[in-house]
Amino acid sequence: MRSWSGPEVPSVEGTAPVLRIHDSSTRSLVQSTPEGTARLYVCGITPYDATHLGHAATYLAFDLLQRQWLDRGLDVVYTQNVTDVDDPLLERATATGVDWVELAERETELFRTDMTALRVLHPAHYIGAVESIDLVVDLVERLGDAVYAVDDDLYFEVGSDQTFGSVSGFDTDTMRQLFGERGGDPERPGKRDPLDCLVWQAERPGEPAWDSRLGRGRPGWHIECAAIALQHLGTDFDVQGGGSDLVFPHHEMSASEARVATGEPFAQAFVHAGMVGYEGEKMSKSKGNLVLVSRLRENGTDPMAIRVALLGHHYRSDWEWTDADLAQAEERLAAWRSALATGGLASSETVVQALRDVLSADLDAPAALSVLDSWAASEGDDDGTLVATAVDALLGVQL
Ligand code: 5CA
Ligand code: ZN
């Protein structure tokens, strides 16, 4: 698929400390020490509705991660998928009388525009599920005896993986509950384990399907990300990312499928962004309680203010959006811009070092914004240009 055009990242004198980042699988901060090239996979959108602030916050978290790596002098290979065929997309297309391909293309295009406006770095490999069907078929075949049929559908047997559960660390009851809530089918008769997940779904009347060696059908969700990540990053890549609603079953299942197929670890760290809520609930397309990036943009909001508002919350926390977030971000941005225009500021080197320190400690963007607030209020004989470059490189904010 076509990616979007991301901004250039300027380089800043000096170097960042080693990144420590929270890994869900060990439930601890781990050091991220890729050699030369860092490899990142982030789960992309299911394009049946417009990008909301929850999506934007998650993609910004991984944008910050890449900026830290780049500041350390690493190259980054970034892969992201688009789940452009799946139940919620097909259901929305049917409900609104729109062709599912058109719906997916329209919402993916809007996502690209939103990401560009927010200055989010683009993936080198932006890959759709539909264009990856052959990869999925190959991977299902590599799973061998770990795959079995229920009617004409194919399932991955989680019991084939001794280390199943190592991503989430959840107990069986929690797994069963979340599996049922998040697209799984724990009650389906004929499965070897209620947690076994679909890898290939046989054609259903009125739904799209592709001919393959597995029969006519379409890919399951988790295997899609396993196949795309393995193809474009290989095994044991540095970070698998997404929102915390993907810890289980999605990231658990993809990692398990990939490990069974390859005999290698899937990723070194599993990094998850917290959930953004609105009006008392998780912001979600299915609930419809959305604040859309595109709507804010249409209303004339500066995309940099949206970016600052989102960076004002630590990527791992769950939080609720209010209009006050935007108002505060606009004030901050105005204060920083005015400081830069006026000059007479504290030493840029010290400020840049402080930004690097807080960002390398689990991407603490709120602390970075506080550093900038103090910088804007400081007095000295520095014109602030170096800080502006660092704010662009490390936080993606154009002053
Ligand atoms: N296509 C799959 C991943 S393969 C998917 O989950 N798509 S999505 O459109 O539902 O979500 C896209 C990304 O946004 C995921 O990483 C998801 O975890 C994240 N996300 C969804 N809702 C929120 C929210 N309210 N707050 C923060 N992140 C969210
Ligand atoms: Zn995914």
PDB file of C-alpha atoms in Angstrom, residues 111-347:
ATOM      1  CA  PHE A 111      -5.783   8.218   8.136  1.00  0.00           C
ATOM      2  CA  ARG A 112      -2.799   9.072   5.921  1.00  0.00           C
ATOM      3  CA  THR A 113      -3.912  12.712   5.787  1.00  0.00           C
ATOM      4  CA  ASP A 114      -4.369  12.846   9.565  1.00  0.00           C
ATOM      5  CA  MET A 115      -0.977  11.257  10.209  1.00  0.00           C
ATOM      6  CA  THR A 116       0.706  13.692   7.814  1.00  0.00           C
ATOM      7  CA  ALA A 117      -0.959  16.672   9.519  1.00  0.00           C
ATOM      8  CA  LEU A 118       0.177  15.413  12.927  1.00  0.00           C
ATOM      9  CA  ARG A 119       3.731  14.936  11.591  1.00  0.00           C
ATOM     10  CA  VAL A 120       3.758  11.237  12.422  1.00  0.00           C
ATOM     11  CA  LEU A 121       6.669   9.358  10.822  1.00  0.00           C
ATOM     12  CA  HIS A 122       5.530   7.043   8.051  1.00  0.00           C
ATOM     13  CA  PRO A 123       6.186   3.295   7.911  1.00  0.00           C
ATOM     14  CA  ALA A 124       8.646   2.082   5.276  1.00  0.00           C
ATOM     15  CA  HIS A 125       6.311  -0.877   4.756  1.00  0.00           C
ATOM     16  CA  TYR A 126       2.620  -0.025   4.881  1.00  0.00           C
ATOM     17  CA  ILE A 127       0.918  -3.310   4.136  1.00  0.00           C
ATOM     18  CA  GLY A 128      -2.722  -4.302   3.716  1.00  0.00           C
ATOM     19  CA  ALA A 129      -4.237  -7.634   4.711  1.00  0.00           C
ATOM     20  CA  VAL A 130      -5.699  -8.127   1.245  1.00  0.00           C
ATOM     21  CA  GLU A 131      -2.327  -7.745  -0.456  1.00  0.00           C
ATOM     22  CA  SER A 132      -0.830 -10.200   2.072  1.00  0.00           C
ATOM     23  CA  ILE A 133      -3.114 -13.152   1.486  1.00  0.00           C
ATOM     24  CA  ASP A 134      -0.364 -15.279  -0.068  1.00  0.00           C
ATOM     25  CA  LEU A 135       1.886 -14.568   2.938  1.00  0.00           C
ATOM     26  CA  VAL A 136      -0.880 -15.665   5.288  1.00  0.00           C
ATOM     27  CA  VAL A 137      -1.467 -18.866   3.333  1.00  0.00           C
ATOM     28  CA  ASP A 138       2.263 -19.676   3.475  1.00  0.00           C
ATOM     29  CA  LEU A 139       2.409 -19.028   7.208  1.00  0.00           C
ATOM     30  CA  VAL A 140      -0.653 -21.174   7.933  1.00  0.00           C
ATOM     31  CA  GLU A 141       1.045 -24.001   6.020  1.00  0.00           C
ATOM     32  CA  ARG A 142       4.233 -23.531   8.038  1.00  0.00           C
ATOM     33  CA  LEU A 143       2.190 -24.057  11.205  1.00  0.00           C
ATOM     34  CA  GLY A 144       1.742 -27.692  10.134  1.00  0.00           C
ATOM     35  CA  ASP A 145       0.109 -29.858  12.798  1.00  0.00           C
ATOM     36  CA  ALA A 146      -0.674 -26.822  14.943  1.00  0.00           C
ATOM     37  CA  VAL A 147      -3.535 -26.113  12.521  1.00  0.00           C
ATOM     38  CA  TYR A 148      -6.801 -28.091  12.350  1.00  0.00           C
ATOM     39  CA  ALA A 149     -10.199 -27.683  10.735  1.00  0.00           C
ATOM     40  CA  VAL A 150     -13.599 -27.040  12.286  1.00  0.00           C
ATOM     41  CA  ASP A 151     -16.035 -27.435   9.402  1.00  0.00           C
ATOM     42  CA  ASP A 152     -14.109 -25.579   6.672  1.00  0.00           C
ATOM     43  CA  ASP A 153     -12.507 -23.016   8.970  1.00  0.00           C
ATOM     44  CA  LEU A 154      -8.898 -23.452  10.092  1.00  0.00           C
ATOM     45  CA  TYR A 155      -7.753 -22.912  13.686  1.00  0.00           C
ATOM     46  CA  PHE A 156      -4.392 -22.469  15.386  1.00  0.00           C
ATOM     47  CA  GLU A 157      -4.016 -24.768  18.400  1.00  0.00           C
ATOM     48  CA  VAL A 158      -2.613 -22.662  21.236  1.00  0.00           C
ATOM     49  CA  GLY A 159      -1.605 -25.856  23.066  1.00  0.00           C
ATOM     50  CA  SER A 160       1.072 -26.426  20.411  1.00  0.00           C
ATOM     51  CA  ASP A 161       3.035 -23.557  21.973  1.00  0.00           C
ATOM     52  CA  GLN A 162       4.655 -24.294  25.350  1.00  0.00           C
ATOM     53  CA  THR A 163       5.105 -20.582  25.955  1.00  0.00           C
ATOM     54  CA  PHE A 164       1.573 -19.491  25.044  1.00  0.00           C
ATOM     55  CA  GLY A 165       0.546 -16.733  27.477  1.00  0.00           C
ATOM     56  CA  SER A 166       4.003 -15.211  27.748  1.00  0.00           C
ATOM     57  CA  VAL A 167       3.059 -11.900  26.149  1.00  0.00           C
ATOM     58  CA  SER A 168       0.115 -11.001  28.387  1.00  0.00           C
ATOM     59  CA  GLY A 169       0.888 -13.148  31.436  1.00  0.00           C
ATOM     60  CA  PHE A 170      -2.903 -13.433  31.914  1.00  0.00           C
ATOM     61  CA  ASP A 171      -4.548 -16.423  33.632  1.00  0.00           C
ATOM     62  CA  THR A 172      -6.888 -18.684  31.680  1.00  0.00           C
ATOM     63  CA  ASP A 173     -10.107 -17.105  32.984  1.00  0.00           C
ATOM     64  CA  THR A 174      -8.978 -13.636  31.991  1.00  0.00           C
ATOM     65  CA  MET A 175      -7.863 -14.904  28.592  1.00  0.00           C
ATOM     66  CA  ARG A 176     -11.217 -16.586  27.960  1.00  0.00           C
ATOM     67  CA  GLN A 177     -13.152 -13.520  28.924  1.00  0.00           C
ATOM     68  CA  LEU A 178     -11.075 -11.158  26.773  1.00  0.00           C
ATOM     69  CA  PHE A 179     -11.043 -13.598  23.866  1.00  0.00           C
ATOM     70  CA  GLY A 180     -14.872 -13.570  23.835  1.00  0.00           C
ATOM     71  CA  GLU A 181     -15.018  -9.784  24.117  1.00  0.00           C
ATOM     72  CA  ARG A 182     -12.400  -9.061  21.461  1.00  0.00           C
ATOM     73  CA  GLY A 183     -13.437 -10.978  18.381  1.00  0.00           C
ATOM     74  CA  GLY A 184     -12.699 -14.556  19.496  1.00  0.00           C
ATOM     75  CA  ASP A 185     -15.110 -17.509  19.613  1.00  0.00           C
ATOM     76  CA  PRO A 186     -14.412 -19.413  22.870  1.00  0.00           C
ATOM     77  CA  GLU A 187     -17.813 -21.151  22.759  1.00  0.00           C
ATOM     78  CA  ARG A 188     -17.567 -22.649  19.284  1.00  0.00           C
ATOM     79  CA  PRO A 189     -18.072 -26.441  19.430  1.00  0.00           C
ATOM     80  CA  GLY A 190     -15.424 -28.658  17.851  1.00  0.00           C
ATOM     81  CA  LYS A 191     -12.379 -26.658  18.944  1.00  0.00           C
ATOM     82  CA  ARG A 192      -9.583 -28.408  20.823  1.00  0.00           C
ATOM     83  CA  ASP A 193      -9.191 -25.471  23.230  1.00  0.00           C
ATOM     84  CA  PRO A 194     -11.671 -22.593  23.633  1.00  0.00           C
ATOM     85  CA  LEU A 195      -8.759 -20.172  23.057  1.00  0.00           C
ATOM     86  CA  ASP A 196      -7.726 -21.640  19.693  1.00  0.00           C
ATOM     87  CA  CYS A 197      -8.011 -18.855  17.139  1.00  0.00           C
ATOM     88  CA  LEU A 198      -9.116 -18.669  13.538  1.00  0.00           C
ATOM     89  CA  VAL A 199      -6.333 -18.484  10.961  1.00  0.00           C
ATOM     90  CA  TRP A 200      -8.375 -19.005   7.807  1.00  0.00           C
ATOM     91  CA  GLN A 201     -12.102 -18.423   7.544  1.00  0.00           C
ATOM     92  CA  ALA A 202     -13.967 -20.288   4.827  1.00  0.00           C
ATOM     93  CA  GLU A 203     -16.116 -18.205   2.491  1.00  0.00           C
ATOM     94  CA  ARG A 204     -19.421 -16.967   3.947  1.00  0.00           C
ATOM     95  CA  PRO A 205     -22.328 -15.984   1.714  1.00  0.00           C
ATOM     96  CA  GLY A 206     -22.103 -12.374   0.602  1.00  0.00           C
ATOM     97  CA  GLU A 207     -18.573 -11.887   1.964  1.00  0.00           C
ATOM     98  CA  PRO A 208     -15.321 -11.476   0.018  1.00  0.00           C
ATOM     99  CA  ALA A 209     -13.169 -14.597  -0.367  1.00  0.00           C
ATOM    100  CA  TRP A 210     -10.019 -15.659  -2.182  1.00  0.00           C
ATOM    101  CA  ASP A 211      -9.090 -19.000  -3.710  1.00  0.00           C
ATOM    102  CA  SER A 212      -6.107 -20.579  -2.004  1.00  0.00           C
ATOM    103  CA  ARG A 213      -4.478 -23.874  -1.111  1.00  0.00           C
ATOM    104  CA  LEU A 214      -6.397 -23.586   2.168  1.00  0.00           C
ATOM    105  CA  GLY A 215      -9.710 -23.446   0.319  1.00  0.00           C
ATOM    106  CA  ARG A 216     -11.743 -20.392  -0.632  1.00  0.00           C
ATOM    107  CA  GLY A 217     -11.842 -17.898   2.216  1.00  0.00           C
ATOM    108  CA  ARG A 218     -10.057 -15.045   3.955  1.00  0.00           C
ATOM    109  CA  PRO A 219      -7.359 -14.593   6.609  1.00  0.00           C
ATOM    110  CA  GLY A 220      -7.947 -14.543  10.341  1.00  0.00           C
ATOM    111  CA  TRP A 221      -6.870 -11.365  12.116  1.00  0.00           C
ATOM    112  CA  HIS A 222      -3.900 -12.407  14.282  1.00  0.00           C
ATOM    113  CA  ILE A 223      -2.129 -14.363  11.555  1.00  0.00           C
ATOM    114  CA  GLU A 224      -2.311 -11.277   9.331  1.00  0.00           C
ATOM    115  CA  CYS A 225       0.042  -9.336  11.603  1.00  0.00           C
ATOM    116  CA  ALA A 226       2.294 -12.341  12.205  1.00  0.00           C
ATOM    117  CA  ALA A 227       2.695 -12.853   8.439  1.00  0.00           C
ATOM    118  CA  ILE A 228       3.301  -9.184   7.619  1.00  0.00           C
ATOM    119  CA  ALA A 229       5.768  -8.662  10.470  1.00  0.00           C
ATOM    120  CA  LEU A 230       7.768 -11.811   9.627  1.00  0.00           C
ATOM    121  CA  GLN A 231       7.917 -10.894   5.952  1.00  0.00           C
ATOM    122  CA  HIS A 232       9.001  -7.287   6.413  1.00  0.00           C
ATOM    123  CA  LEU A 233      11.012  -7.445   9.646  1.00  0.00           C
ATOM    124  CA  GLY A 234      11.995 -11.089  10.171  1.00  0.00           C
ATOM    125  CA  THR A 235      11.928 -12.801  13.567  1.00  0.00           C
ATOM    126  CA  ASP A 236      13.017 -11.372  16.911  1.00  0.00           C
ATOM    127  CA  PHE A 237      12.518  -7.752  15.850  1.00  0.00           C
ATOM    128  CA  ASP A 238      12.899  -5.026  18.448  1.00  0.00           C
ATOM    129  CA  VAL A 239       9.390  -3.874  19.298  1.00  0.00           C
ATOM    130  CA  GLN A 240       5.862  -5.078  18.616  1.00  0.00           C
ATOM    131  CA  GLY A 241       3.499  -2.231  19.400  1.00  0.00           C
ATOM    132  CA  GLY A 242      -0.115  -1.180  19.628  1.00  0.00           C
ATOM    133  CA  GLY A 243      -2.726  -0.059  22.101  1.00  0.00           C
ATOM    134  CA  SER A 244      -3.211  -2.019  25.342  1.00  0.00           C
ATOM    135  CA  ASP A 245      -6.461  -3.488  24.000  1.00  0.00           C
ATOM    136  CA  LEU A 246      -4.253  -5.584  21.703  1.00  0.00           C
ATOM    137  CA  VAL A 247      -2.207  -7.291  24.449  1.00  0.00           C
ATOM    138  CA  PHE A 248      -4.664 -10.153  24.465  1.00  0.00           C
ATOM    139  CA  PRO A 249      -5.672 -11.892  22.297  1.00  0.00           C
ATOM    140  CA  HIS A 250      -4.084 -10.111  19.348  1.00  0.00           C
ATOM    141  CA  HIS A 251      -0.423  -9.814  20.286  1.00  0.00           C
ATOM    142  CA  GLU A 252      -0.471 -13.044  22.267  1.00  0.00           C
ATOM    143  CA  MET A 253      -1.830 -14.979  19.275  1.00  0.00           C
ATOM    144  CA  SER A 254       0.360 -13.380  16.589  1.00  0.00           C
ATOM    145  CA  ALA A 255       3.512 -13.970  18.634  1.00  0.00           C
ATOM    146  CA  SER A 256       2.519 -17.541  19.403  1.00  0.00           C
ATOM    147  CA  GLU A 257       1.736 -18.357  15.762  1.00  0.00           C
ATOM    148  CA  ALA A 258       5.024 -16.825  14.630  1.00  0.00           C
ATOM    149  CA  ARG A 259       7.040 -18.726  17.265  1.00  0.00           C
ATOM    150  CA  VAL A 260       5.458 -22.060  16.367  1.00  0.00           C
ATOM    151  CA  ALA A 261       5.990 -21.471  12.637  1.00  0.00           C
ATOM    152  CA  THR A 262       9.606 -20.264  12.873  1.00  0.00           C
ATOM    153  CA  GLY A 263      10.975 -21.722  16.114  1.00  0.00           C
ATOM    154  CA  GLU A 264      12.320 -18.226  16.898  1.00  0.00           C
ATOM    155  CA  PRO A 265      11.135 -15.445  19.212  1.00  0.00           C
ATOM    156  CA  PHE A 266       8.721 -13.012  17.513  1.00  0.00           C
ATOM    157  CA  ALA A 267       9.746  -9.721  19.134  1.00  0.00           C
ATOM    158  CA  GLN A 268      12.102  -8.657  21.892  1.00  0.00           C
ATOM    159  CA  ALA A 269       9.689  -6.264  23.582  1.00  0.00           C
ATOM    160  CA  PHE A 270       5.926  -5.749  23.498  1.00  0.00           C
ATOM    161  CA  VAL A 271       5.030  -2.114  24.034  1.00  0.00           C
ATOM    162  CA  HIS A 272       1.500  -0.905  24.645  1.00  0.00           C
ATOM    163  CA  ALA A 273      -0.099   2.501  24.750  1.00  0.00           C
ATOM    164  CA  GLY A 274      -2.890   3.238  27.218  1.00  0.00           C
ATOM    165  CA  MET A 275      -6.509   3.744  26.213  1.00  0.00           C
ATOM    166  CA  VAL A 276      -7.912   7.195  25.586  1.00  0.00           C
ATOM    167  CA  GLY A 277     -11.463   7.623  26.801  1.00  0.00           C
ATOM    168  CA  TYR A 278     -14.192  10.142  26.134  1.00  0.00           C
ATOM    169  CA  GLU A 279     -17.383  10.775  28.068  1.00  0.00           C
ATOM    170  CA  GLY A 280     -16.756   7.964  30.527  1.00  0.00           C
ATOM    171  CA  GLU A 281     -15.810   5.150  28.140  1.00  0.00           C
ATOM    172  CA  LYS A 282     -12.936   3.987  25.953  1.00  0.00           C
ATOM    173  CA  MET A 283     -13.077   6.006  22.734  1.00  0.00           C
ATOM    174  CA  SER A 284     -14.063   3.465  20.111  1.00  0.00           C
ATOM    175  CA  LYS A 285     -15.510   3.215  16.652  1.00  0.00           C
ATOM    176  CA  SER A 286     -17.975   0.596  17.843  1.00  0.00           C
ATOM    177  CA  LYS A 287     -19.341   2.875  20.617  1.00  0.00           C
ATOM    178  CA  GLY A 288     -19.216   5.989  18.466  1.00  0.00           C
ATOM    179  CA  ASN A 289     -17.926   8.309  21.254  1.00  0.00           C
ATOM    180  CA  LEU A 290     -15.294   9.789  19.011  1.00  0.00           C
ATOM    181  CA  VAL A 291     -13.276  12.963  18.773  1.00  0.00           C
ATOM    182  CA  LEU A 292     -11.904  12.869  15.255  1.00  0.00           C
ATOM    183  CA  VAL A 293      -8.565  14.310  14.213  1.00  0.00           C
ATOM    184  CA  SER A 294     -10.109  15.333  10.881  1.00  0.00           C
ATOM    185  CA  ARG A 295     -13.011  17.133  12.591  1.00  0.00           C
ATOM    186  CA  LEU A 296     -10.639  19.147  14.788  1.00  0.00           C
ATOM    187  CA  ARG A 297      -8.587  20.013  11.715  1.00  0.00           C
ATOM    188  CA  GLU A 298     -11.696  21.104   9.799  1.00  0.00           C
ATOM    189  CA  ASN A 299     -12.556  23.391  12.688  1.00  0.00           C
ATOM    190  CA  GLY A 300      -9.231  25.124  12.267  1.00  0.00           C
ATOM    191  CA  THR A 301      -7.319  23.539  15.148  1.00  0.00           C
ATOM    192  CA  ASP A 302      -3.548  23.690  14.668  1.00  0.00           C
ATOM    193  CA  PRO A 303      -2.431  20.038  14.273  1.00  0.00           C
ATOM    194  CA  MET A 304       0.597  20.898  16.438  1.00  0.00           C
ATOM    195  CA  ALA A 305      -1.795  21.780  19.275  1.00  0.00           C
ATOM    196  CA  ILE A 306      -3.458  18.360  18.882  1.00  0.00           C
ATOM    197  CA  ARG A 307      -0.017  16.792  18.990  1.00  0.00           C
ATOM    198  CA  VAL A 308       0.971  18.706  22.133  1.00  0.00           C
ATOM    199  CA  ALA A 309      -2.359  17.861  23.799  1.00  0.00           C
ATOM    200  CA  LEU A 310      -1.773  14.152  23.200  1.00  0.00           C
ATOM    201  CA  LEU A 311       1.863  14.343  24.305  1.00  0.00           C
ATOM    202  CA  GLY A 312       0.642  15.885  27.555  1.00  0.00           C
ATOM    203  CA  HIS A 313      -0.350  12.397  28.743  1.00  0.00           C
ATOM    204  CA  HIS A 314       2.180   9.629  29.315  1.00  0.00           C
ATOM    205  CA  TYR A 315       1.804   7.033  26.567  1.00  0.00           C
ATOM    206  CA  ARG A 316       1.149   4.242  29.039  1.00  0.00           C
ATOM    207  CA  SER A 317      -1.595   5.904  31.037  1.00  0.00           C
ATOM    208  CA  ASP A 318      -5.303   5.526  30.404  1.00  0.00           C
ATOM    209  CA  TRP A 319      -6.863   8.967  30.305  1.00  0.00           C
ATOM    210  CA  GLU A 320      -9.918  10.841  29.194  1.00  0.00           C
ATOM    211  CA  TRP A 321      -9.942  13.586  26.572  1.00  0.00           C
ATOM    212  CA  THR A 322     -11.559  16.923  27.497  1.00  0.00           C
ATOM    213  CA  ASP A 323     -11.621  20.259  25.690  1.00  0.00           C
ATOM    214  CA  ALA A 324      -9.313  21.589  28.421  1.00  0.00           C
ATOM    215  CA  ASP A 325      -6.517  19.398  26.974  1.00  0.00           C
ATOM    216  CA  LEU A 326      -6.649  21.335  23.747  1.00  0.00           C
ATOM    217  CA  ALA A 327      -6.916  24.746  25.401  1.00  0.00           C
ATOM    218  CA  GLN A 328      -3.865  24.016  27.561  1.00  0.00           C
ATOM    219  CA  ALA A 329      -1.905  22.740  24.564  1.00  0.00           C
ATOM    220  CA  GLU A 330      -2.704  25.892  22.580  1.00  0.00           C
ATOM    221  CA  GLU A 331      -1.471  28.062  25.467  1.00  0.00           C
ATOM    222  CA  ARG A 332       1.721  26.063  25.803  1.00  0.00           C
ATOM    223  CA  LEU A 333       2.461  26.166  22.124  1.00  0.00           C
ATOM    224  CA  ALA A 334       1.868  29.930  22.043  1.00  0.00           C
ATOM    225  CA  ALA A 335       4.234  30.425  25.020  1.00  0.00           C
ATOM    226  CA  TRP A 336       6.974  28.304  23.416  1.00  0.00           C
ATOM    227  CA  ARG A 337       6.616  30.060  20.069  1.00  0.00           C
ATOM    228  CA  SER A 338       6.716  33.458  21.662  1.00  0.00           C
ATOM    229  CA  ALA A 339       9.825  32.526  23.683  1.00  0.00           C
ATOM    230  CA  LEU A 340      11.566  31.415  20.515  1.00  0.00           C
ATOM    231  CA  ALA A 341      10.592  34.622  18.712  1.00  0.00           C
ATOM    232  CA  THR A 342      11.896  36.791  21.552  1.00  0.00           C
ATOM    233  CA  GLY A 343      15.051  34.817  22.476  1.00  0.00           C
ATOM    234  CA  GLY A 344      16.997  35.677  25.649  1.00  0.00           C
ATOM    235  CA  LEU A 345      16.640  32.119  26.974  1.00  0.00           C
ATOM    236  CA  ALA A 346      18.515  29.628  29.151  1.00  0.00           C
ATOM    237  CA  SER A 347      21.302  27.517  27.632  1.00  0.00           C
TER     238      SER A 347
END
